[in-house]
Amino acid sequence: MASDIFPGCAHFSYGGNLMIRGNCWRDEQYENHPNGYSMITVEGRATPGHRLSYELFVGPIPEGLELDHLCRVKGCYNPDHLEAVTHQENTRRRSLAKPLKTHCKRGHELPPPVRVDGLVKGRPCKVCIAEWRAKTAHKKKG
């Protein structure tokens, strides 16, 4: 099976089930993994599937760059969906792609987003901050 997926890879162990969803290559075993990335064992060592795929089909990942999933699916290892970019560019793209929260984890409405250089900067919940300040001020007095 390994030679069918990654031809020419000698010391390769792939015990998962390859799924193709749309054009994404996914591993059923990692569908609900907490970090979302597929892992593949190479020479007894777990390796992120997207990195292995890129290196096998495209070439080495240039030093100082990381892989961006153009499809926005972390578990995908289709080399056509991967691009080597700087960390700053990867972060910028991720920021633009994820939906903005409208409420904090306690349900309070958040202020409008502020974008600086295309990135959304932190939007602390003003209600939570006020409650925290009141609570800590009370502790200091008593």
Short mmCIF file of C-alpha atoms in Angstrom, two decimals:
data_model
loop_
_atom_site.label_atom_id
_atom_site.label_comp_id
_atom_site.label_asym_id
_atom_site.label_seq_id
_atom_site.Cartn_x
_atom_site.Cartn_y
_atom_site.Cartn_z
CA MET A 1 0.00 0.00 0.00
CA ALA A 2 2.82 2.43 0.80
CA SER A 3 4.26 2.22 -2.69
CA ASP A 4 0.81 3.00 -4.14
CA ILE A 5 0.55 6.27 -2.19
CA PHE A 6 4.19 7.39 -1.99
CA PRO A 7 6.18 5.59 -4.70
CA GLY A 8 9.93 5.37 -4.10
CA CYS A 9 9.79 5.75 -0.33
CA ALA A 10 11.77 2.79 1.02
CA HIS A 11 11.31 2.80 4.82
CA PHE A 12 7.70 3.80 4.98
CA SER A 13 4.91 2.52 7.20
CA TYR A 14 1.37 3.61 6.44
CA GLY A 15 -1.24 1.84 8.50
CA GLY A 16 -4.07 4.32 7.99
CA ASN A 17 -6.91 4.56 5.52
CA LEU A 18 -6.43 7.16 2.84
CA MET A 19 -9.58 9.19 2.17
CA ILE A 20 -10.03 11.60 -0.67
CA ARG A 21 -12.60 14.27 0.15
CA GLY A 22 -13.02 16.66 -2.73
CA ASN A 23 -9.40 17.06 -3.69
CA CYS A 24 -8.01 16.72 -0.16
CA TRP A 25 -5.99 13.68 0.85
CA ARG A 26 -6.87 12.76 4.44
CA ASP A 27 -6.18 9.91 6.82
CA GLU A 28 -9.29 8.46 8.45
CA GLN A 29 -7.26 7.60 11.56
CA TYR A 30 -6.56 11.30 12.23
CA GLU A 31 -9.97 12.66 11.25
CA ASN A 32 -10.71 13.73 14.85
CA HIS A 33 -7.12 14.11 16.16
CA PRO A 34 -6.84 17.12 18.52
CA ASN A 35 -4.19 18.91 16.46
CA GLY A 36 -5.83 18.00 13.13
CA TYR A 37 -2.63 16.87 11.40
CA SER A 38 -2.13 13.43 9.83
CA MET A 39 0.99 11.61 11.01
CA ILE A 40 2.91 9.00 9.01
CA THR A 41 5.66 6.72 10.35
CA VAL A 42 8.96 6.91 8.46
CA GLU A 43 11.91 4.84 9.68
CA GLY A 44 10.12 4.36 13.03
CA ARG A 45 9.52 8.09 13.56
CA ALA A 46 6.16 9.87 13.35
CA THR A 47 6.27 12.58 10.69
CA PRO A 48 3.54 15.08 9.77
CA GLY A 49 1.92 13.69 6.62
CA HIS A 50 1.77 17.04 4.85
CA ARG A 51 5.53 17.60 5.26
CA LEU A 52 6.39 14.12 3.98
CA SER A 53 4.04 14.50 1.03
CA TYR A 54 5.50 17.88 0.07
CA GLU A 55 9.08 16.60 0.29
CA LEU A 56 8.30 13.50 -1.77
CA PHE A 57 6.29 15.17 -4.52
CA VAL A 58 7.63 18.75 -4.62
CA GLY A 59 11.05 18.77 -2.94
CA PRO A 60 12.68 19.92 0.29
CA ILE A 61 10.92 22.58 2.34
CA PRO A 62 13.16 25.65 2.04
CA GLU A 63 14.89 26.68 5.26
CA GLY A 64 12.97 29.33 7.17
CA LEU A 65 9.66 28.44 5.50
CA GLU A 66 6.70 26.36 6.64
CA LEU A 67 3.84 24.76 4.76
CA ASP A 68 0.54 26.52 4.33
CA HIS A 69 -2.55 24.42 3.57
CA LEU A 70 -4.17 26.37 0.74
CA CYS A 71 -7.34 24.31 1.20
CA ARG A 72 -7.38 25.37 4.92
CA VAL A 73 -7.68 21.67 5.95
CA LYS A 74 -4.85 20.91 8.42
CA GLY A 75 -5.07 17.14 7.89
CA CYS A 76 -4.74 17.33 4.10
CA TYR A 77 -1.51 16.12 2.54
CA ASN A 78 -2.28 16.63 -1.14
CA PRO A 79 0.94 18.33 -2.37
CA ASP A 80 -1.12 20.53 -4.72
CA HIS A 81 -2.75 22.05 -1.62
CA LEU A 82 0.56 22.91 0.08
CA GLU A 83 2.74 25.98 -0.38
CA ALA A 84 6.00 26.85 1.36
CA VAL A 85 5.64 30.33 2.91
CA THR A 86 7.07 32.37 5.76
CA HIS A 87 5.51 32.04 9.21
CA GLN A 88 4.27 35.64 8.93
CA GLU A 89 2.48 34.88 5.63
CA ASN A 90 1.00 31.66 6.99
CA THR A 91 -0.31 33.52 10.05
CA ARG A 92 -1.70 36.33 7.88
CA ARG A 93 -3.56 33.88 5.64
CA ARG A 94 -4.92 31.95 8.62
CA SER A 95 -6.15 35.20 10.19
CA LEU A 96 -7.94 36.20 6.99
CA ALA A 97 -9.51 32.76 6.57
CA LYS A 98 -10.95 32.12 10.03
CA PRO A 99 -14.29 33.63 10.93
CA LEU A 100 -14.17 36.37 13.50
CA LYS A 101 -15.76 35.72 16.87
CA THR A 102 -18.66 37.97 17.74
CA HIS A 103 -18.86 37.01 21.44
CA CYS A 104 -16.35 36.06 24.15
CA LYS A 105 -16.38 32.64 25.82
CA ARG A 106 -18.72 34.03 28.52
CA GLY A 107 -21.23 35.28 25.93
CA HIS A 108 -20.49 39.01 25.99
CA GLU A 109 -20.46 40.85 22.67
CA LEU A 110 -16.95 41.72 21.43
CA PRO A 111 -15.95 45.13 20.06
CA PRO A 112 -15.48 45.48 16.28
CA PRO A 113 -12.22 44.03 14.93
CA VAL A 114 -9.16 46.20 14.40
CA ARG A 115 -6.94 45.16 11.50
CA VAL A 116 -3.27 46.11 11.43
CA ASP A 117 -1.31 45.05 8.34
CA GLY A 118 -4.17 42.75 7.38
CA LEU A 119 -4.16 40.91 10.74
CA VAL A 120 -6.91 41.11 13.34
CA LYS A 121 -5.40 42.29 16.60
CA GLY A 122 -6.63 41.07 19.97
CA ARG A 123 -10.15 42.08 20.97
CA PRO A 124 -10.45 41.67 24.71
CA CYS A 125 -13.94 41.56 26.13
CA LYS A 126 -14.56 44.88 27.87
CA VAL A 127 -17.24 43.39 30.16
CA CYS A 128 -14.94 40.58 31.32
CA ILE A 129 -12.10 43.05 31.92
CA ALA A 130 -14.39 45.34 33.95
CA GLU A 131 -15.64 42.37 36.01
CA TRP A 132 -12.07 41.18 36.62
CA ARG A 133 -10.95 44.66 37.68
CA ALA A 134 -13.88 45.00 40.07
CA LYS A 135 -13.18 41.59 41.54
CA THR A 136 -9.44 42.22 42.02
CA ALA A 137 -10.06 45.74 43.38
CA HIS A 138 -12.44 44.25 45.99
CA LYS A 139 -9.78 41.71 47.03
CA LYS A 140 -7.17 44.43 47.47
CA LYS A 141 -9.47 46.46 49.75
CA GLY A 142 -10.46 43.55 51.96
#
